[in-house]
mmCIF file of C-alpha atoms in Angstrom:
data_model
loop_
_atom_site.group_PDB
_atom_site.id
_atom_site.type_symbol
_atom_site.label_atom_id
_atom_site.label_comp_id
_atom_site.label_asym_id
_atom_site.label_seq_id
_atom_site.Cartn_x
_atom_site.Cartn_y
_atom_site.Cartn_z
ATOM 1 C CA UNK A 15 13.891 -5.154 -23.813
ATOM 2 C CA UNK A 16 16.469 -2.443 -24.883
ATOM 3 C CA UNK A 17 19.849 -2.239 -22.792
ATOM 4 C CA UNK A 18 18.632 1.331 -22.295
ATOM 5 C CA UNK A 19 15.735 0.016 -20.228
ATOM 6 C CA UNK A 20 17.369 -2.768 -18.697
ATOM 7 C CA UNK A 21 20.023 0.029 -17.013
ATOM 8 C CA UNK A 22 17.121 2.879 -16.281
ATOM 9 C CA UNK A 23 16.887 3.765 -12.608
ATOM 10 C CA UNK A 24 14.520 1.689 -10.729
ATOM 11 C CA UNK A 25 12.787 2.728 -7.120
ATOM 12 C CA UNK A 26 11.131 0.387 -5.278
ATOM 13 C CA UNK A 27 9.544 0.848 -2.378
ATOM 14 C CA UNK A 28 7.323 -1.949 0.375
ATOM 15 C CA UNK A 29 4.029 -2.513 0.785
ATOM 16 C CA UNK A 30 3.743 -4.249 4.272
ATOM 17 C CA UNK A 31 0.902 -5.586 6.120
ATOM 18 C CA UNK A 32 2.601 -6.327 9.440
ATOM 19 C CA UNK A 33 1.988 -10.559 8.863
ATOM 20 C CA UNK A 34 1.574 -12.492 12.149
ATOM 21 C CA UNK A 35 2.781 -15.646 12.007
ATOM 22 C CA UNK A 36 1.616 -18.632 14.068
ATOM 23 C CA UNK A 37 4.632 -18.242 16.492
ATOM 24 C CA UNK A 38 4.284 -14.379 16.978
ATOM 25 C CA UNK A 39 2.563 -12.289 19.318
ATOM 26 C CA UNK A 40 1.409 -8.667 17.775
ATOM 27 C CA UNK A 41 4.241 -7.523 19.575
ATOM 28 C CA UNK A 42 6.627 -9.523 17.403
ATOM 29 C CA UNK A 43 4.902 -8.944 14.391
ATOM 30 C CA UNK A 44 5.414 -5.123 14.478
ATOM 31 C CA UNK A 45 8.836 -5.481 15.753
ATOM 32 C CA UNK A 46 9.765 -6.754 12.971
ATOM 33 C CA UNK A 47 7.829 -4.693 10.420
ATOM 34 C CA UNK A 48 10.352 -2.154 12.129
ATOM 35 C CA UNK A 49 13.104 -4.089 11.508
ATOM 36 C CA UNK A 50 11.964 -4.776 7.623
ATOM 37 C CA UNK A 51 11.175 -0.683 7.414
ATOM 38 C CA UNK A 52 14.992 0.204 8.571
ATOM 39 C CA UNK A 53 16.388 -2.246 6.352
ATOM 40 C CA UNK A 54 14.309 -0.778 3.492
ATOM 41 C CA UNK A 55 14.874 2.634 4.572
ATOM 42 C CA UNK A 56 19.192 1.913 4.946
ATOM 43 C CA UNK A 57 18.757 0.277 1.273
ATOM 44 C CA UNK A 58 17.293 3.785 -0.778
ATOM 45 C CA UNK A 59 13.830 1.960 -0.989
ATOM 46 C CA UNK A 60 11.687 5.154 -1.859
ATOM 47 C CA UNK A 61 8.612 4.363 0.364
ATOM 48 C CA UNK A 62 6.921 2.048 2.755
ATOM 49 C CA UNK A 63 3.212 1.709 2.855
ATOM 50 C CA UNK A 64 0.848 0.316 5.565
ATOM 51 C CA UNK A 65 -2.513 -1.707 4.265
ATOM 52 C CA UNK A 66 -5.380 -1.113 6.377
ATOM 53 C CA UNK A 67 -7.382 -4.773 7.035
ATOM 54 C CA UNK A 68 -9.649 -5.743 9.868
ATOM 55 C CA UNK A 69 -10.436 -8.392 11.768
ATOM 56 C CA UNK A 70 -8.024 -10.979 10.501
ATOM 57 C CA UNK A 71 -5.332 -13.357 12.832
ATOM 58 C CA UNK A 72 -2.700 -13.145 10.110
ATOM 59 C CA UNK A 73 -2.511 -9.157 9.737
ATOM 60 C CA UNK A 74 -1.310 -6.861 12.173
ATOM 61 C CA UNK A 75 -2.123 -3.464 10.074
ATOM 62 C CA UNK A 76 -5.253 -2.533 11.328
ATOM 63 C CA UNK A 77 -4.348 1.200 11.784
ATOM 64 C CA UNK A 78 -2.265 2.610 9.267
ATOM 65 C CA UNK A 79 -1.929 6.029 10.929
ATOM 66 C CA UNK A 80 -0.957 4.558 14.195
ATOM 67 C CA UNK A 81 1.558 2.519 12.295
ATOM 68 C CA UNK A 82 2.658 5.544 10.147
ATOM 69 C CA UNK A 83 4.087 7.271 13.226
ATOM 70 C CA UNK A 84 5.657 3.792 14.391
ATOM 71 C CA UNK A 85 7.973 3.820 11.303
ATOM 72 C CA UNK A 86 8.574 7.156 10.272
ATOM 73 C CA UNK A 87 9.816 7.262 14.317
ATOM 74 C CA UNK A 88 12.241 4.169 13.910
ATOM 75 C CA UNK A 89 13.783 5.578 10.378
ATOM 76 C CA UNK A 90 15.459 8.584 8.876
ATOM 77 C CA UNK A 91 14.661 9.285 5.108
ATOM 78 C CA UNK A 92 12.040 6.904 3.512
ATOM 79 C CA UNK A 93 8.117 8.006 2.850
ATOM 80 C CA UNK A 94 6.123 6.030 5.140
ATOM 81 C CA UNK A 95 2.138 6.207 3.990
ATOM 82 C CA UNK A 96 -1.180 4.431 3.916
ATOM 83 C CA UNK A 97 -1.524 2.142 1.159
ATOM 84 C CA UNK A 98 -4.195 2.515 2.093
ATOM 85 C CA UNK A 99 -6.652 4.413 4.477
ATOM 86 C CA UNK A 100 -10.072 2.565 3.847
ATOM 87 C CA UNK A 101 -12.267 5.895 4.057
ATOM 88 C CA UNK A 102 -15.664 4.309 4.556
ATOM 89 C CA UNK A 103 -14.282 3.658 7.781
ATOM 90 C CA UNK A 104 -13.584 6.860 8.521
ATOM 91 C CA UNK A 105 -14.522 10.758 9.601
ATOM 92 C CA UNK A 106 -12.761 12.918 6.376
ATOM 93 C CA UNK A 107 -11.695 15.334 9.095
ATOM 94 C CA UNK A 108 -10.081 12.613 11.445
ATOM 95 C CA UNK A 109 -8.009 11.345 8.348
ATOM 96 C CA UNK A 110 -6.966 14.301 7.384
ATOM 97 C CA UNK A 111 -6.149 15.642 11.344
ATOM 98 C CA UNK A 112 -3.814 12.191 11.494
ATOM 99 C CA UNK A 113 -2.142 12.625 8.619
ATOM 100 C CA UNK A 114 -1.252 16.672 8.888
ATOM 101 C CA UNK A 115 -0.001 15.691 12.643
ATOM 102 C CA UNK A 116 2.074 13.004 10.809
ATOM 103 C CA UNK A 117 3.545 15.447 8.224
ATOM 104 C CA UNK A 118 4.341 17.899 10.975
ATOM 105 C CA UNK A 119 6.118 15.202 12.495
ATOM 106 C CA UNK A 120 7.933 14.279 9.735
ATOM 107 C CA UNK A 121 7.889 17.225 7.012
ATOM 108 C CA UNK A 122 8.345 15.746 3.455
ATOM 109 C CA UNK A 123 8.164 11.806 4.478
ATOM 110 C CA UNK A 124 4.528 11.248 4.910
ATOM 111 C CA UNK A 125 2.073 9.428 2.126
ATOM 112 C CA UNK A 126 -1.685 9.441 2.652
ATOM 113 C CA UNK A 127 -3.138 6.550 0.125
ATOM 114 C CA UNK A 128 -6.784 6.019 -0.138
ATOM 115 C CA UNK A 129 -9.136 3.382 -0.799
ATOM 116 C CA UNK A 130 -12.206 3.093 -1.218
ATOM 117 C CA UNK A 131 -13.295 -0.687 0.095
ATOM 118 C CA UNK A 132 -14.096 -1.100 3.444
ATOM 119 C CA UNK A 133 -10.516 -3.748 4.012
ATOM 120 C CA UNK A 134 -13.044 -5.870 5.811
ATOM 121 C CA UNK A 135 -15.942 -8.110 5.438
ATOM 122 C CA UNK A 136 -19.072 -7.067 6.152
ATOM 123 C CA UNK A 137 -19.575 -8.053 9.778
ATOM 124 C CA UNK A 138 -16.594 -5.871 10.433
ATOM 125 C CA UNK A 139 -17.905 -3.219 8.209
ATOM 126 C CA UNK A 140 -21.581 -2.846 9.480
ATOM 127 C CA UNK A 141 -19.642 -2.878 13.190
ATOM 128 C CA UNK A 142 -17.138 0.042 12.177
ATOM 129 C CA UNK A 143 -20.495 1.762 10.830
ATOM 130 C CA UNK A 144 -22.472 1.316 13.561
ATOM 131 C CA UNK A 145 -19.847 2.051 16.328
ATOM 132 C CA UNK A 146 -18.276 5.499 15.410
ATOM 133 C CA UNK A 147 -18.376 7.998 12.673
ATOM 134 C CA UNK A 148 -17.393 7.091 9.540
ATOM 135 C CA UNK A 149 -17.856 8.276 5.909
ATOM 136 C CA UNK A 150 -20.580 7.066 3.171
ATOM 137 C CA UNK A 151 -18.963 5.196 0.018
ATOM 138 C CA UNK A 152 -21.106 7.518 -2.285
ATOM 139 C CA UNK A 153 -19.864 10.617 -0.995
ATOM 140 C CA UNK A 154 -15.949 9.429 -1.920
ATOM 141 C CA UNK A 155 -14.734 12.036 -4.268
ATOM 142 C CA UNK A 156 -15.940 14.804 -2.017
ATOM 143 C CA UNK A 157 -14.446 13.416 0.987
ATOM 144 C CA UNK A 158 -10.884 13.223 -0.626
ATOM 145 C CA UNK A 159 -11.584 16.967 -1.806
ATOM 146 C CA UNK A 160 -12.532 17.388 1.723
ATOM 147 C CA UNK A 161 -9.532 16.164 2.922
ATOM 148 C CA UNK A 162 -7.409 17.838 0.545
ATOM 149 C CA UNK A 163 -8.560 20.973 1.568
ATOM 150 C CA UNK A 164 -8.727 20.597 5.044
ATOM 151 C CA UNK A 165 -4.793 19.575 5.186
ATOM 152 C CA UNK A 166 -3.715 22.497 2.922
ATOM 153 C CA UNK A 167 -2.130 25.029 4.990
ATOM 154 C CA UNK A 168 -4.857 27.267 4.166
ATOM 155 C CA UNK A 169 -7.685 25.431 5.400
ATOM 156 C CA UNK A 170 -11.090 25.105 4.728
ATOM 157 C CA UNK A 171 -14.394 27.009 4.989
ATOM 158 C CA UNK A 172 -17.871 25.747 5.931
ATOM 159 C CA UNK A 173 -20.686 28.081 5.839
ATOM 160 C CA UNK A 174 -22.964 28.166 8.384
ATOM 161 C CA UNK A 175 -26.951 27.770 7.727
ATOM 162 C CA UNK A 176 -26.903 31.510 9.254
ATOM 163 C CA UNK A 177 -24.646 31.985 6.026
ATOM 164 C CA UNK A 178 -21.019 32.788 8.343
ATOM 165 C CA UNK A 179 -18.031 31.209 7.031
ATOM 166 C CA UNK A 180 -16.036 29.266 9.552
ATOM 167 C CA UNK A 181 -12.800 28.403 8.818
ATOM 168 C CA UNK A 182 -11.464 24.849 9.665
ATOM 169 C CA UNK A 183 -7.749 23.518 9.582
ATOM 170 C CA UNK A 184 -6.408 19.954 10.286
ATOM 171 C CA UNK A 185 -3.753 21.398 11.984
ATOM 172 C CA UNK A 186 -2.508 24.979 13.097
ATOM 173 C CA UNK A 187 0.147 26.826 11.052
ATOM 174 C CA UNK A 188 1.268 23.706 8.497
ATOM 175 C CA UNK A 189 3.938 24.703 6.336
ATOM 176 C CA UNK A 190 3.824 21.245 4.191
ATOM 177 C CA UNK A 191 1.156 18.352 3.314
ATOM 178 C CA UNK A 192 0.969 14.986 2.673
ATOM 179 C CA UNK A 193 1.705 13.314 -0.767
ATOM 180 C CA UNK A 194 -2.046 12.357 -1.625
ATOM 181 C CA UNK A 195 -2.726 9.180 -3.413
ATOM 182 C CA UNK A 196 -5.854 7.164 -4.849
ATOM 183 C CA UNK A 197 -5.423 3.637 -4.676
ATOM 184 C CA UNK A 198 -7.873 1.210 -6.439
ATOM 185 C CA UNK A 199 -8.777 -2.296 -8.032
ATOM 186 C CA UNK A 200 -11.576 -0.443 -11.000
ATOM 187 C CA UNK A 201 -11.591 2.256 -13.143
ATOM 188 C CA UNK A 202 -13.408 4.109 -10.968
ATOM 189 C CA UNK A 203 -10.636 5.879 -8.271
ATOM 190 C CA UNK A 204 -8.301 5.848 -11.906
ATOM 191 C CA UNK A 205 -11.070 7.792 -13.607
ATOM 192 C CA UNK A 206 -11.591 10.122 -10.154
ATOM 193 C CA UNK A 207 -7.803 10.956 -9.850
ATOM 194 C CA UNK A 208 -7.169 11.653 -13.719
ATOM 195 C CA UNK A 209 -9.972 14.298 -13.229
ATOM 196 C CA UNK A 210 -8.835 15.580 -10.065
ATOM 197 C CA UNK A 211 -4.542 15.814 -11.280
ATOM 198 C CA UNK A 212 -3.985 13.054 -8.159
ATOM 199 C CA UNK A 213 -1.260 10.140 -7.954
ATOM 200 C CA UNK A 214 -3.260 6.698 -8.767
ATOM 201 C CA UNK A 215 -2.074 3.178 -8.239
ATOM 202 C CA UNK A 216 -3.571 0.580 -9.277
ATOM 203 C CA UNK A 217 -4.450 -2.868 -6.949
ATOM 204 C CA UNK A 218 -2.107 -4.812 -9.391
ATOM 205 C CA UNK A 219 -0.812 -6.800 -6.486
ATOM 206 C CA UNK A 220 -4.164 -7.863 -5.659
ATOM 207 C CA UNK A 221 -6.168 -8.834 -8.861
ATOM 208 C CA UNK A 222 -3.330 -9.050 -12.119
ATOM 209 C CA UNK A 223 -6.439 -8.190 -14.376
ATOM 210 C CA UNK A 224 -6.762 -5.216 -16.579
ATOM 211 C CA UNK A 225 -3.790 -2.882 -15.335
ATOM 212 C CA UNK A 226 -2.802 -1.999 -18.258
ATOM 213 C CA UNK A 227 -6.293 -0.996 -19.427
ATOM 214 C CA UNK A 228 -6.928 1.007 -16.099
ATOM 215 C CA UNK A 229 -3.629 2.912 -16.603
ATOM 216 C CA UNK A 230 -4.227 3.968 -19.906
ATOM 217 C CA UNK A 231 -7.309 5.022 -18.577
ATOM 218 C CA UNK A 232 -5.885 7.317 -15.923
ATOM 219 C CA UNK A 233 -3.257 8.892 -18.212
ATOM 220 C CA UNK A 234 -5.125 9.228 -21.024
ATOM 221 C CA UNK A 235 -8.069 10.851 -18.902
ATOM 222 C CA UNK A 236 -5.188 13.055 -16.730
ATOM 223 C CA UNK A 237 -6.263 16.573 -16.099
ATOM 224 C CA UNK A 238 -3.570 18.774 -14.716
ATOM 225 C CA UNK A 239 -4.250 20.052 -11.413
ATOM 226 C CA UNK A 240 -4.248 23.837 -10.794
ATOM 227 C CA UNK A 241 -0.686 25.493 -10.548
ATOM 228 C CA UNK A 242 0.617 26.553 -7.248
ATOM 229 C CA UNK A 243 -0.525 28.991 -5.621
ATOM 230 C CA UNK A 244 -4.148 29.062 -6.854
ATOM 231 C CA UNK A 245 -7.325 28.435 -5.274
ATOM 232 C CA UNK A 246 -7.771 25.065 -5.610
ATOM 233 C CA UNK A 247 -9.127 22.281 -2.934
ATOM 234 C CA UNK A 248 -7.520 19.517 -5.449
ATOM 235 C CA UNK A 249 -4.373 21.251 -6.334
ATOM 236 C CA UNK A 250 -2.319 18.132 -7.379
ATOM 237 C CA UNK A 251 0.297 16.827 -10.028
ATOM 238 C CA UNK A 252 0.919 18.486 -13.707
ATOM 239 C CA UNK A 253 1.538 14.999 -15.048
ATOM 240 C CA UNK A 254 0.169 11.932 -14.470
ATOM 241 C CA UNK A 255 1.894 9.523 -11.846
ATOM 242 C CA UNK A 256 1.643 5.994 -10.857
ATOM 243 C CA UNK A 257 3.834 3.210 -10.153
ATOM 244 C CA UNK A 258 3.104 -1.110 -10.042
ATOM 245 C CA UNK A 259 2.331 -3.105 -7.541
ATOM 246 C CA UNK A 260 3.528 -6.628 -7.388
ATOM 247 C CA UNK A 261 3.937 -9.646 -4.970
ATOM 248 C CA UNK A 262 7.023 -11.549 -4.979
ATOM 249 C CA UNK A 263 9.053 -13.996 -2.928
ATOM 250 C CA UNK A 264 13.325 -13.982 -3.272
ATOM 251 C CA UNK A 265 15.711 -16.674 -2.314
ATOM 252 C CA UNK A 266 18.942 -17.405 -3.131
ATOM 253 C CA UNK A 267 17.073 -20.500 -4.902
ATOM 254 C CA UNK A 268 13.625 -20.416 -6.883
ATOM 255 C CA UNK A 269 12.975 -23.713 -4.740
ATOM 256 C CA UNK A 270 13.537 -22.129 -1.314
ATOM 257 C CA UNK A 271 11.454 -18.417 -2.843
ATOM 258 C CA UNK A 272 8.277 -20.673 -3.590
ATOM 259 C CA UNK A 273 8.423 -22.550 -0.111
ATOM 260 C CA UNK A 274 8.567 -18.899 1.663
ATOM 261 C CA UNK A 275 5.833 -17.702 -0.392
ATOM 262 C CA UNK A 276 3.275 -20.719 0.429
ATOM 263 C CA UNK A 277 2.160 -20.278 3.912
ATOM 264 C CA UNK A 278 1.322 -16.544 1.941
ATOM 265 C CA UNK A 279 -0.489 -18.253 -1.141
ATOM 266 C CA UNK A 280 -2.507 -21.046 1.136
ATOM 267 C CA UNK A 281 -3.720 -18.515 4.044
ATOM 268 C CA UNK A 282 -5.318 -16.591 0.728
ATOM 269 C CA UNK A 283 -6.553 -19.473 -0.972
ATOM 270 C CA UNK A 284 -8.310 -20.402 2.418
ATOM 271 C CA UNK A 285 -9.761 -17.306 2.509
ATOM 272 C CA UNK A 286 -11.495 -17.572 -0.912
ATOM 273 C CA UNK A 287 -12.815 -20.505 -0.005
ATOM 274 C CA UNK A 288 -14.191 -19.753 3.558
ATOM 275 C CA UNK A 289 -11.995 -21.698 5.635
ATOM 276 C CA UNK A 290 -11.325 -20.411 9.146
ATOM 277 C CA UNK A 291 -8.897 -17.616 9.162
ATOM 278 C CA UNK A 292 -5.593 -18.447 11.110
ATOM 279 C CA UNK A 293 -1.845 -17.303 11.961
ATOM 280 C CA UNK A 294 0.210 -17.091 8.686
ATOM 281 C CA UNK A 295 1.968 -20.610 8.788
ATOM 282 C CA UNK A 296 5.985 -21.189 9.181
ATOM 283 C CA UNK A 297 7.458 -22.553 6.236
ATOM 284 C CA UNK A 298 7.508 -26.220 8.244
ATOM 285 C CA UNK A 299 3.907 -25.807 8.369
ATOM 286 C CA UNK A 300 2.504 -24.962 4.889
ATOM 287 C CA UNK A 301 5.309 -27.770 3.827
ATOM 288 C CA UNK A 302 3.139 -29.905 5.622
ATOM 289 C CA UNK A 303 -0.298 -28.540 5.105
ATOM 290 C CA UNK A 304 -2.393 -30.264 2.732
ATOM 291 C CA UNK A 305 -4.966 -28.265 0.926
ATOM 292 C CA UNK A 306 -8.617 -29.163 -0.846
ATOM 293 C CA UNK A 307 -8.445 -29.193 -5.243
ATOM 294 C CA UNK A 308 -10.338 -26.079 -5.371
ATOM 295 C CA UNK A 309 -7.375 -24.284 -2.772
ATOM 296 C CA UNK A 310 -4.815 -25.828 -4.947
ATOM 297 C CA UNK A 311 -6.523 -24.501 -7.872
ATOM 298 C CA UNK A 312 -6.384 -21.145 -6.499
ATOM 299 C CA UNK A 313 -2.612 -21.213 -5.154
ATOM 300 C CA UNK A 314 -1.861 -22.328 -9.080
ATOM 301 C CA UNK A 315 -3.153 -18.935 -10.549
ATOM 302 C CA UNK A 316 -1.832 -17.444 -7.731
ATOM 303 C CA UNK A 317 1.600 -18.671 -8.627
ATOM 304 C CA UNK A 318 1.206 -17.276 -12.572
ATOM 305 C CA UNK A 319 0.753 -13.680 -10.916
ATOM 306 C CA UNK A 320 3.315 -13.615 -8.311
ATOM 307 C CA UNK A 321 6.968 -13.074 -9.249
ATOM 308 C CA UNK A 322 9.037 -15.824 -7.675
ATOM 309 C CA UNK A 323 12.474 -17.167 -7.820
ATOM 310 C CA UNK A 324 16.430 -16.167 -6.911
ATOM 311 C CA UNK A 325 17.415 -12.667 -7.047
ATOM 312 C CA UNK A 326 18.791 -12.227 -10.495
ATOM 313 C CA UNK A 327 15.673 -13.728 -12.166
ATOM 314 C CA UNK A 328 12.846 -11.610 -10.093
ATOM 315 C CA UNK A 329 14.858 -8.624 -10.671
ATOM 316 C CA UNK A 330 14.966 -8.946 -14.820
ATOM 317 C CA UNK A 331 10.940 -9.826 -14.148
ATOM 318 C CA UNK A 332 10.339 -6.756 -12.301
ATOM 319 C CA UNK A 333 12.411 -4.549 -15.161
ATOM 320 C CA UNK A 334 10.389 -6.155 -17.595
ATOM 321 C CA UNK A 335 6.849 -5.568 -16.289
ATOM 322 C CA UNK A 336 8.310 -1.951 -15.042
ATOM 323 C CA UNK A 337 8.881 -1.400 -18.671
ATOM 324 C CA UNK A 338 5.543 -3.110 -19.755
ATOM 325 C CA UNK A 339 3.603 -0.739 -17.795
ATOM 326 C CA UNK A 340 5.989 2.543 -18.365
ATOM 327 C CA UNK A 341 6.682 3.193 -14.383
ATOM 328 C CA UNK A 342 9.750 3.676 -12.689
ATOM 329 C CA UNK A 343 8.536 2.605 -9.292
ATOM 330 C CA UNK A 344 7.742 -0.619 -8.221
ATOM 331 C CA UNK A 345 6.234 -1.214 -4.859
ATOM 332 C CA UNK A 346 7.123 -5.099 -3.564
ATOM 333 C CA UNK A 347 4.863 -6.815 -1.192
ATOM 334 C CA UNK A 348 7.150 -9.296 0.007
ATOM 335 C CA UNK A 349 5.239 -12.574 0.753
ATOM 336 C CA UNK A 350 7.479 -14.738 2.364
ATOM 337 C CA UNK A 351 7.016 -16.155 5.854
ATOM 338 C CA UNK A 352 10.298 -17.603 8.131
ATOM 339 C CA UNK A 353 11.111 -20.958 9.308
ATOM 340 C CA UNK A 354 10.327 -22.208 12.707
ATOM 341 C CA UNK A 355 13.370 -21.277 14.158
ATOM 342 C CA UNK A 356 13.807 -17.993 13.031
ATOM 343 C CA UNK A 357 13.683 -15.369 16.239
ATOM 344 C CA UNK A 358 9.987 -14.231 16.725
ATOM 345 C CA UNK A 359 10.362 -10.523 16.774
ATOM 346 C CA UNK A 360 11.952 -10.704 12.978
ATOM 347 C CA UNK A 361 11.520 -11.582 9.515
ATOM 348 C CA UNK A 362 15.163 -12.463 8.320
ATOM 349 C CA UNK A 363 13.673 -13.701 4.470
ATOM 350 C CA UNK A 364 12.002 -10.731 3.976
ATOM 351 C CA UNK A 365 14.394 -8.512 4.823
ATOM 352 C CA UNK A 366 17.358 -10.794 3.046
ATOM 353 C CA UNK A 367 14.813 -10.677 -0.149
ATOM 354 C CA UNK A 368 15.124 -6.690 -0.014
ATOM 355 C CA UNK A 369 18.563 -6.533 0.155
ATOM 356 C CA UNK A 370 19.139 -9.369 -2.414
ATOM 357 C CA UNK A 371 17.115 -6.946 -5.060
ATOM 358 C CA UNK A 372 18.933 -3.579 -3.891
ATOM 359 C CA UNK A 373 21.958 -5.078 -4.720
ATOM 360 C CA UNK A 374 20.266 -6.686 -8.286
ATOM 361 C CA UNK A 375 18.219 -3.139 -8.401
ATOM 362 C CA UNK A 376 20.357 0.068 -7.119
ATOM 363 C CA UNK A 377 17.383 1.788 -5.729
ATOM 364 C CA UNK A 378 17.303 4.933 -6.099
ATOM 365 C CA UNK A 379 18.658 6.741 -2.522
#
């Protein structure tokens, strides 16, 4: 790596999916996602994002929208968004109603990311489906146009079957949107935004496989969106942007990063392998958890993906895959848990990891 790169400005934002470990309530657990988002915020992190998941004892993020407001409340400048809004689970017009209230709220700070996976299994997903109105997977690019349109100050039009216009608005009199985003884990939301001039990230977090194939896929395939001020439902970017995604674990040691990061790296490898979803674990209690071959197996590739270690060696690792996959945003989901003693309503590791890579990192205010 050049010095040139090694010196470039750097954002990074947080991708946070409100963790509840075995010695919180709910309660605690967003208390100190609140904490963790004014830290980030009082560091010059750039955004924080809220993953929608269902149904699971460990994560607290269920509603992202509800969550949005939460943060974006408790801090002054950073973007607070969905990373993301599951839309099969979802009325288009409801999203897009949340979201302009949130950007009225909070004019320039708001980020609507969306996915297009249920977040759930499918228990949870037939129940969502079968409970309230939500939107059909196969309908997903014109639902985000939808949306799009329905949050631009103009508003939308539906004609009638009697042929009459009528105009719909997700909220009165907006004088700014949300930042739309298309978040995904194939090609296909990379192709959808390329074509459609929309922000894509890429699940790199999540799978490790094929990013750099997907983003060459969504810049290469980029199609500006139409200049201001034209008629245009998916008026967008005039370049292609994206940022990467990455899960890591700081310490002032690499010994004491990797024991904050296993309760993290079990609770997913007992997921893959359909053992009963619990609590995230303290650090004392992964420490003394012990886990089948085919768990270990998992937590072992896990442990090739994840970047892990004291501050001054995750930061050069995050400069060097920033400058591996030409972004100058990284977004951190911080996977460490807290010891046994540490006061219920917090995370003190996580937040000491952010600040240990501000001061590595100079994030940009």
């Amino acid at each position: 790596m050049t010095s040139s790169a090694a010196s470039a400005p750097l954002a990074l934002s947080v991708l946070d999916l409100v963790p509840v470990r075995t010695n919180q309530t709910t309660s605690d657990a967003i208390a100190a996602s609140v904490t963790l988002a004014r830290t980030a915020d009082r560091l010059g992190f750039r955004r924080y994002w809220l993953a929608e998941h269902h149904n699971m004892p460990a994560v607290a993020s269920t509603n992202p929208a509800v969550l949005i407001g939460i943060l974006a409340a408790n801090t002054e400048r950073i973007r607070v968004g969905s990373g993301g809004v599951m839309l099969p689970n979802h009325a288009p017009l409801v999203v897009a109603e949340q979201f302009a209230i949130l950007e009225a709220a909070y004019p320039g700070r708001i980020d609507l990311g969306i996915g297009r996976a249920p977040g759930s299994d499918p228990v949870i997903t037939s129940l969502l489906r079968s409970t309230g109105t939500t939107s059909d997977v196969d309908e997903f690019e014109r639902n985000v146009l939808d949306i799009g349109a329905l949050m631009d100050p103009t508003g939308a039009s539906l004609r009638m079957r009697s042929g009459q216009l009528y105009s719909i608005t997700a909220t009165p009199h907006a004088v700014s949107v949300p930042e739309l985003w298309l978040l995904g884990s194939s090609d296909y939301s990379a192709k959808l935004a390329a074509r459609l001039g929309l922000p894509y990230v890429f699940a790199h977090h999540f799978s490790g496989q094929g990013t750099r194939g997907i983003l060459d896929l969504y810049r290469t395939g980029f199609t500006p969106a139409a200049p201001e001020g034209e008629d245009s439902a998916e008026r967008g970017l005039q370049h292609p942007r994206t940022f990467l995604t990455l899960n890591v674990s700081v310490a002032e040691t690499a010994k004491e990063a990797q024991a904050a990061a296993l309760p993290n790296l079990q609770r997913m490898a007992m997921l893959m392998t359909g053992s009963p979803l619990l609590p995230l674990s303290t650090i004392e209690e992964a420490a003394a958890t012990e886990v089948t071959p085919a768990q270990q197996h998992i937590i072992d590739g896990m442990l090739e993906r994840w970047v892990i270690g004291d501050p001054a060696t995750v930061a050069r690792r995050i400069r060097e895959l920033a400058a591996e996959f030409a972004v100058d945003e990284v977004m951190l989901s911080v996977g460490m848990s807290a010891h046994a003693g540490d006061p219920a309503g917090a995370t003190p590791l996580r937040e000491g990891a952010l600040q240990m890579l501000a001061d590595e990192l100079a994030p940009l205010a």
